[in-house]
């Protein structure tokens, strides 16, 4: 099937590389707002009987999600045979249970709408915590890729004597893998979240690692509070200033500068969301997944 790829919202992933390596055409699409803030969509490329792929960064999703759905709807209307989507960062994964009576489980509603518009999805390290598989809420084939190898490679190439640190139990899944790939030890802390912007982390027992460079690894950096609290503890313990690695550079408000100012040596992220801290390229993961699963 002849495939055409459309990039929405200035993707951080290298779409040119994807097109070049897979022989895809890069399509042309106009998305703009009418004066009343409704969305205008126009696909300018021929897509009849073709597989259409959208690459869309949908962090801070409320203004981006509806245009993405409209783009998918337009593609179908114009005769696309299949419509797939690459969302390097998948939002609305964290509200995965009712923490308080009356709360909505938005991850479920989001997945339900999403699944109606696309034939398949590729995403990187979605926040699977209480859910074990995407198929619990997504009804389309979902290819979940992991950034652990590119992160481990970055550490190996850039840091000597690292100790990999996960700020909470949820992070253990990727921290353990990153540590294995980087051939480094790891520890995982205990975190208590007291509110949207307030977290506490336990004092780690890290005396034996004092001479190593601490590398904090987490999936999402949003308010930055999780990382900031951990950086403060490490500073208190007279560890070296840590390098903070996040897969997804969500960075709400001033989170990036707050984290740098908290005593971090450096903040490094993967290019799932466009940001100045993007230093770890995950485009090859996407290319390989397309070759193995979609390009048939
Ligand atoms: C926890 O659920 C996640 O793995 C991250 O630790 C969390 O999203 C980080 O959020 P923040 O930067 O707001 O502390």
mmCIF file of N, CA and C in Angstrom, residues 4-95:
data_model
loop_
_atom_site.group_PDB
_atom_site.id
_atom_site.type_symbol
_atom_site.label_atom_id
_atom_site.label_comp_id
_atom_site.label_asym_id
_atom_site.label_seq_id
_atom_site.Cartn_x
_atom_site.Cartn_y
_atom_site.Cartn_z
ATOM 1 N N UNK A 4 1.457 7.694 2.706
ATOM 2 C CA UNK A 4 1.758 9.124 2.750
ATOM 3 C C UNK A 4 1.684 9.582 4.205
ATOM 4 N N UNK A 5 2.639 10.412 4.597
ATOM 5 C CA UNK A 5 2.742 10.815 5.999
ATOM 6 C C UNK A 5 2.526 12.322 6.133
ATOM 7 N N UNK A 6 1.755 12.705 7.122
ATOM 8 C CA UNK A 6 1.505 14.126 7.390
ATOM 9 C C UNK A 6 2.018 14.477 8.779
ATOM 10 N N UNK A 7 2.734 15.597 8.851
ATOM 11 C CA UNK A 7 3.249 16.037 10.156
ATOM 12 C C UNK A 7 2.357 17.149 10.706
ATOM 13 N N UNK A 8 1.899 16.960 11.913
ATOM 14 C CA UNK A 8 1.067 17.991 12.547
ATOM 15 C C UNK A 8 1.824 18.596 13.724
ATOM 16 N N UNK A 9 1.671 19.850 13.957
ATOM 17 C CA UNK A 9 2.204 20.523 15.153
ATOM 18 C C UNK A 9 3.720 20.402 15.296
ATOM 19 N N UNK A 10 4.472 20.658 14.254
ATOM 20 C CA UNK A 10 5.942 20.681 14.350
ATOM 21 C C UNK A 10 6.480 19.540 15.205
ATOM 22 N N UNK A 11 6.414 18.355 14.653
ATOM 23 C CA UNK A 11 6.850 17.156 15.376
ATOM 24 C C UNK A 11 8.323 17.231 15.765
ATOM 25 N N UNK A 12 8.621 16.699 16.935
ATOM 26 C CA UNK A 12 10.026 16.625 17.370
ATOM 27 C C UNK A 12 10.705 15.423 16.738
ATOM 28 N N UNK A 13 9.927 14.379 16.483
ATOM 29 C CA UNK A 13 10.470 13.186 15.830
ATOM 30 C C UNK A 13 10.867 13.566 14.413
ATOM 31 N N UNK A 14 11.927 12.946 13.925
ATOM 32 C CA UNK A 14 12.464 13.315 12.621
ATOM 33 C C UNK A 14 11.610 12.701 11.489
ATOM 34 N N UNK A 15 10.594 13.432 11.057
ATOM 35 C CA UNK A 15 9.678 12.894 10.042
ATOM 36 C C UNK A 15 10.367 12.742 8.681
ATOM 37 N N UNK A 16 11.326 13.621 8.415
ATOM 38 C CA UNK A 16 12.052 13.505 7.144
ATOM 39 C C UNK A 16 12.810 12.179 7.085
ATOM 40 N N UNK A 17 13.404 11.827 8.231
ATOM 41 C CA UNK A 17 14.157 10.578 8.308
ATOM 42 C C UNK A 17 13.206 9.391 8.073
ATOM 43 N N UNK A 18 12.031 9.459 8.684
ATOM 44 C CA UNK A 18 11.057 8.374 8.525
ATOM 45 C C UNK A 18 10.677 8.238 7.048
ATOM 46 N N UNK A 19 10.353 9.386 6.429
ATOM 47 C CA UNK A 19 9.930 9.356 5.021
ATOM 48 C C UNK A 19 11.063 8.827 4.132
ATOM 49 N N UNK A 20 12.257 9.308 4.391
ATOM 50 C CA UNK A 20 13.407 8.925 3.565
ATOM 51 C C UNK A 20 13.681 7.423 3.681
ATOM 52 N N UNK A 21 13.696 6.942 4.928
ATOM 53 C CA UNK A 21 14.063 5.533 5.120
ATOM 54 C C UNK A 21 12.983 4.581 4.634
ATOM 55 N N UNK A 22 11.730 5.034 4.632
ATOM 56 C CA UNK A 22 10.647 4.122 4.264
ATOM 57 C C UNK A 22 10.043 4.440 2.900
ATOM 58 N N UNK A 23 10.569 5.453 2.245
ATOM 59 C CA UNK A 23 10.067 5.812 0.922
ATOM 60 C C UNK A 23 8.657 6.386 0.953
ATOM 61 N N UNK A 24 8.283 7.022 2.064
ATOM 62 C CA UNK A 24 6.958 7.638 2.160
ATOM 63 C C UNK A 24 6.987 9.035 1.543
ATOM 64 N N UNK A 25 5.855 9.433 0.991
ATOM 65 C CA UNK A 25 5.703 10.832 0.568
ATOM 66 C C UNK A 25 5.333 11.661 1.797
ATOM 67 N N UNK A 26 5.865 12.876 1.869
ATOM 68 C CA UNK A 26 5.444 13.781 2.947
ATOM 69 C C UNK A 26 4.283 14.610 2.418
ATOM 70 N N UNK A 27 3.126 14.457 3.034
ATOM 71 C CA UNK A 27 1.909 15.101 2.527
ATOM 72 C C UNK A 27 1.783 16.551 2.963
ATOM 73 N N UNK A 28 0.859 17.239 2.274
ATOM 74 C CA UNK A 28 0.629 18.657 2.598
ATOM 75 C C UNK A 28 -0.756 18.819 3.185
ATOM 76 N N UNK A 29 -0.816 19.460 4.323
ATOM 77 C CA UNK A 29 -2.112 19.678 4.984
ATOM 78 C C UNK A 29 -2.140 21.099 5.547
ATOM 79 N N UNK A 30 -3.284 21.758 5.403
ATOM 80 C CA UNK A 30 -3.467 23.070 6.043
ATOM 81 C C UNK A 30 -4.374 22.885 7.238
ATOM 82 N N UNK A 31 -3.906 23.327 8.376
ATOM 83 C CA UNK A 31 -4.766 23.360 9.558
ATOM 84 C C UNK A 31 -4.672 24.766 10.128
ATOM 85 N N UNK A 32 -5.796 25.428 10.212
ATOM 86 C CA UNK A 32 -5.757 26.761 10.816
ATOM 87 C C UNK A 32 -7.067 27.022 11.535
ATOM 88 N N UNK A 33 -7.098 28.115 12.240
ATOM 89 C CA UNK A 33 -8.315 28.435 12.971
ATOM 90 C C UNK A 33 -9.110 29.511 12.253
ATOM 91 N N UNK A 34 -10.411 29.346 12.201
ATOM 92 C CA UNK A 34 -11.286 30.426 11.776
ATOM 93 C C UNK A 34 -11.263 31.503 12.861
ATOM 94 N N UNK A 35 -11.732 32.711 12.538
ATOM 95 C CA UNK A 35 -11.725 33.772 13.570
ATOM 96 C C UNK A 35 -12.485 33.364 14.839
ATOM 97 N N UNK A 36 -13.486 32.493 14.681
ATOM 98 C CA UNK A 36 -14.236 32.071 15.883
ATOM 99 C C UNK A 36 -13.571 30.909 16.611
ATOM 100 N N UNK A 37 -12.339 30.579 16.212
ATOM 101 C CA UNK A 37 -11.517 29.531 16.840
ATOM 102 C C UNK A 37 -11.923 28.103 16.475
ATOM 103 N N UNK A 38 -12.858 27.969 15.546
ATOM 104 C CA UNK A 38 -13.114 26.626 15.038
ATOM 105 C C UNK A 38 -11.969 26.244 14.082
ATOM 106 N N UNK A 39 -11.843 24.938 13.820
ATOM 107 C CA UNK A 39 -10.690 24.473 13.043
ATOM 108 C C UNK A 39 -11.035 24.275 11.570
ATOM 109 N N UNK A 40 -10.137 24.735 10.706
ATOM 110 C CA UNK A 40 -10.250 24.530 9.259
ATOM 111 C C UNK A 40 -9.205 23.504 8.853
ATOM 112 N N UNK A 41 -9.618 22.485 8.079
ATOM 113 C CA UNK A 41 -8.675 21.448 7.638
ATOM 114 C C UNK A 41 -8.736 21.334 6.118
ATOM 115 N N UNK A 42 -7.590 21.222 5.473
ATOM 116 C CA UNK A 42 -7.576 20.947 4.036
ATOM 117 C C UNK A 42 -6.366 20.063 3.722
ATOM 118 N N UNK A 43 -6.645 18.874 3.194
ATOM 119 C CA UNK A 43 -5.552 17.992 2.776
ATOM 120 C C UNK A 43 -5.284 18.264 1.301
ATOM 121 N N UNK A 44 -4.052 18.664 0.989
ATOM 122 C CA UNK A 44 -3.736 19.080 -0.389
ATOM 123 C C UNK A 44 -3.131 17.968 -1.234
ATOM 124 N N UNK A 45 -2.809 16.827 -0.602
ATOM 125 C CA UNK A 45 -2.166 15.742 -1.355
ATOM 126 C C UNK A 45 -3.206 14.684 -1.716
ATOM 127 N N UNK A 46 -2.870 13.908 -2.742
ATOM 128 C CA UNK A 46 -3.781 12.833 -3.161
ATOM 129 C C UNK A 46 -3.648 11.651 -2.187
ATOM 130 N N UNK A 47 -4.748 11.246 -1.588
ATOM 131 C CA UNK A 47 -4.654 10.155 -0.601
ATOM 132 C C UNK A 47 -5.606 8.995 -0.918
ATOM 133 N N UNK A 48 -6.237 9.038 -2.080
ATOM 134 C CA UNK A 48 -7.219 7.989 -2.406
ATOM 135 C C UNK A 48 -6.547 6.614 -2.427
ATOM 136 N N UNK A 49 -7.168 5.675 -1.708
ATOM 137 C CA UNK A 49 -6.685 4.284 -1.613
ATOM 138 C C UNK A 49 -5.270 4.154 -1.059
ATOM 139 N N UNK A 50 -4.853 5.133 -0.311
ATOM 140 C CA UNK A 50 -3.502 5.067 0.262
ATOM 141 C C UNK A 50 -3.576 4.922 1.779
ATOM 142 N N UNK A 51 -2.473 4.483 2.363
ATOM 143 C CA UNK A 51 -2.380 4.499 3.826
ATOM 144 C C UNK A 51 -1.890 5.882 4.250
ATOM 145 N N UNK A 52 -2.662 6.504 5.116
ATOM 146 C CA UNK A 52 -2.295 7.825 5.618
ATOM 147 C C UNK A 52 -1.773 7.671 7.046
ATOM 148 N N UNK A 53 -0.634 8.318 7.321
ATOM 149 C CA UNK A 53 -0.099 8.316 8.687
ATOM 150 C C UNK A 53 0.041 9.767 9.147
ATOM 151 N N UNK A 54 -0.521 10.057 10.298
ATOM 152 C CA UNK A 54 -0.299 11.361 10.917
ATOM 153 C C UNK A 54 0.750 11.214 12.014
ATOM 154 N N UNK A 55 1.718 12.137 12.030
ATOM 155 C CA UNK A 55 2.652 12.203 13.154
ATOM 156 C C UNK A 55 2.253 13.444 13.934
ATOM 157 N N UNK A 56 1.848 13.264 15.163
ATOM 158 C CA UNK A 56 1.298 14.402 15.901
ATOM 159 C C UNK A 56 1.820 14.445 17.332
ATOM 160 N N UNK A 57 2.393 15.576 17.683
ATOM 161 C CA UNK A 57 2.769 15.810 19.082
ATOM 162 C C UNK A 57 1.534 16.371 19.776
ATOM 163 N N UNK A 58 0.946 15.609 20.658
ATOM 164 C CA UNK A 58 -0.282 16.118 21.298
ATOM 165 C C UNK A 58 -0.118 16.275 22.812
ATOM 166 N N UNK A 59 1.058 16.777 23.201
ATOM 167 C CA UNK A 59 1.188 17.232 24.584
ATOM 168 C C UNK A 59 0.299 18.470 24.729
ATOM 169 N N UNK A 60 -0.040 18.842 25.931
ATOM 170 C CA UNK A 60 -0.995 19.942 26.170
ATOM 171 C C UNK A 60 -2.148 19.776 25.174
ATOM 172 N N UNK A 61 -2.873 18.697 25.310
ATOM 173 C CA UNK A 61 -3.666 18.134 24.216
ATOM 174 C C UNK A 61 -4.998 18.811 23.884
ATOM 175 N N UNK A 62 -5.545 19.588 24.801
ATOM 176 C CA UNK A 62 -6.943 19.974 24.563
ATOM 177 C C UNK A 62 -7.157 20.763 23.280
ATOM 178 N N UNK A 63 -6.184 21.566 22.875
ATOM 179 C CA UNK A 63 -6.345 22.316 21.619
ATOM 180 C C UNK A 63 -5.846 21.557 20.397
ATOM 181 N N UNK A 64 -5.177 20.428 20.621
ATOM 182 C CA UNK A 64 -4.573 19.718 19.492
ATOM 183 C C UNK A 64 -5.356 18.467 19.117
ATOM 184 N N UNK A 65 -6.065 17.934 20.065
ATOM 185 C CA UNK A 65 -6.695 16.635 19.862
ATOM 186 C C UNK A 65 -7.826 16.712 18.826
ATOM 187 N N UNK A 66 -8.683 17.711 18.962
ATOM 188 C CA UNK A 66 -9.825 17.823 18.048
ATOM 189 C C UNK A 66 -9.370 18.026 16.598
ATOM 190 N N UNK A 67 -8.415 18.945 16.327
ATOM 191 C CA UNK A 67 -7.922 19.053 14.946
ATOM 192 C C UNK A 67 -7.329 17.751 14.417
ATOM 193 N N UNK A 68 -6.661 16.982 15.279
ATOM 194 C CA UNK A 68 -6.111 15.694 14.835
ATOM 195 C C UNK A 68 -7.242 14.753 14.417
ATOM 196 N N UNK A 69 -8.290 14.717 15.211
ATOM 197 C CA UNK A 69 -9.433 13.858 14.851
ATOM 198 C C UNK A 69 -10.069 14.339 13.546
ATOM 199 N N UNK A 70 -10.180 15.643 13.396
ATOM 200 C CA UNK A 70 -10.764 16.181 12.160
ATOM 201 C C UNK A 70 -9.894 15.831 10.952
ATOM 202 N N UNK A 71 -8.577 15.856 11.157
ATOM 203 C CA UNK A 71 -7.665 15.504 10.060
ATOM 204 C C UNK A 71 -7.880 14.044 9.670
ATOM 205 N N UNK A 72 -8.036 13.175 10.671
ATOM 206 C CA UNK A 72 -8.276 11.751 10.396
ATOM 207 C C UNK A 72 -9.615 11.570 9.694
ATOM 208 N N UNK A 73 -10.628 12.285 10.165
ATOM 209 C CA UNK A 73 -11.953 12.208 9.531
ATOM 210 C C UNK A 73 -11.896 12.666 8.083
ATOM 211 N N UNK A 74 -11.143 13.741 7.841
ATOM 212 C CA UNK A 74 -11.004 14.266 6.473
ATOM 213 C C UNK A 74 -10.327 13.228 5.572
ATOM 214 N N UNK A 75 -9.278 12.599 6.110
ATOM 215 C CA UNK A 75 -8.535 11.604 5.315
ATOM 216 C C UNK A 75 -9.461 10.455 4.907
ATOM 217 N N UNK A 76 -10.271 10.017 5.836
ATOM 218 C CA UNK A 76 -11.207 8.926 5.514
ATOM 219 C C UNK A 76 -12.208 9.348 4.457
ATOM 220 N N UNK A 77 -12.749 10.528 4.659
ATOM 221 C CA UNK A 77 -13.750 11.081 3.737
ATOM 222 C C UNK A 77 -13.187 11.183 2.319
ATOM 223 N N UNK A 78 -11.882 11.498 2.239
ATOM 224 C CA UNK A 78 -11.252 11.688 0.924
ATOM 225 C C UNK A 78 -10.772 10.373 0.310
ATOM 226 N N UNK A 79 -10.997 9.259 0.997
ATOM 227 C CA UNK A 79 -10.717 7.961 0.372
ATOM 228 C C UNK A 79 -9.486 7.229 0.852
ATOM 229 N N UNK A 80 -8.914 7.650 1.994
ATOM 230 C CA UNK A 80 -7.751 6.908 2.517
ATOM 231 C C UNK A 80 -8.176 5.484 2.846
ATOM 232 N N UNK A 81 -7.282 4.539 2.565
ATOM 233 C CA UNK A 81 -7.629 3.147 2.851
ATOM 234 C C UNK A 81 -7.475 2.842 4.339
ATOM 235 N N UNK A 82 -6.401 3.346 4.915
ATOM 236 C CA UNK A 82 -6.166 3.183 6.359
ATOM 237 C C UNK A 82 -5.623 4.494 6.900
ATOM 238 N N UNK A 83 -5.927 4.768 8.164
ATOM 239 C CA UNK A 83 -5.404 5.973 8.796
ATOM 240 C C UNK A 83 -4.729 5.579 10.114
ATOM 241 N N UNK A 84 -3.405 5.702 10.133
ATOM 242 C CA UNK A 84 -2.655 5.396 11.349
ATOM 243 C C UNK A 84 -2.113 6.669 11.963
ATOM 244 N N UNK A 85 -1.679 6.569 13.202
ATOM 245 C CA UNK A 85 -1.157 7.768 13.858
ATOM 246 C C UNK A 85 0.056 7.420 14.716
ATOM 247 N N UNK A 86 1.047 8.307 14.648
ATOM 248 C CA UNK A 86 2.221 8.187 15.521
ATOM 249 C C UNK A 86 2.127 9.328 16.517
ATOM 250 N N UNK A 87 1.876 8.993 17.773
ATOM 251 C CA UNK A 87 1.833 10.017 18.832
ATOM 252 C C UNK A 87 2.980 9.708 19.803
ATOM 253 N N UNK A 88 4.134 10.343 19.590
ATOM 254 C CA UNK A 88 5.300 10.004 20.411
ATOM 255 C C UNK A 88 5.009 10.156 21.909
ATOM 256 N N UNK A 89 4.235 11.185 22.258
ATOM 257 C CA UNK A 89 3.782 11.313 23.655
ATOM 258 C C UNK A 89 2.272 11.164 23.670
ATOM 259 N N UNK A 90 1.814 10.205 24.433
ATOM 260 C CA UNK A 90 0.365 9.970 24.517
ATOM 261 C C UNK A 90 -0.173 10.583 25.809
ATOM 262 N N UNK A 91 -0.986 11.625 25.686
ATOM 263 C CA UNK A 91 -1.500 12.266 26.906
ATOM 264 C C UNK A 91 -2.679 11.485 27.492
ATOM 265 N N UNK A 92 -3.216 12.005 28.539
ATOM 266 C CA UNK A 92 -4.398 11.413 29.206
ATOM 267 C C UNK A 92 -4.189 9.941 29.560
ATOM 268 N N UNK A 93 -3.025 9.635 30.117
ATOM 269 C CA UNK A 93 -2.817 8.261 30.597
ATOM 270 C C UNK A 93 -2.761 8.209 32.124
ATOM 271 N N UNK A 94 -2.634 9.375 32.759
ATOM 272 C CA UNK A 94 -2.358 9.315 34.197
ATOM 273 C C UNK A 94 -3.619 9.195 35.052
ATOM 274 N N UNK A 95 -4.742 9.722 34.563
ATOM 275 C CA UNK A 95 -5.984 9.588 35.350
ATOM 276 C C UNK A 95 -6.592 8.234 34.984
#
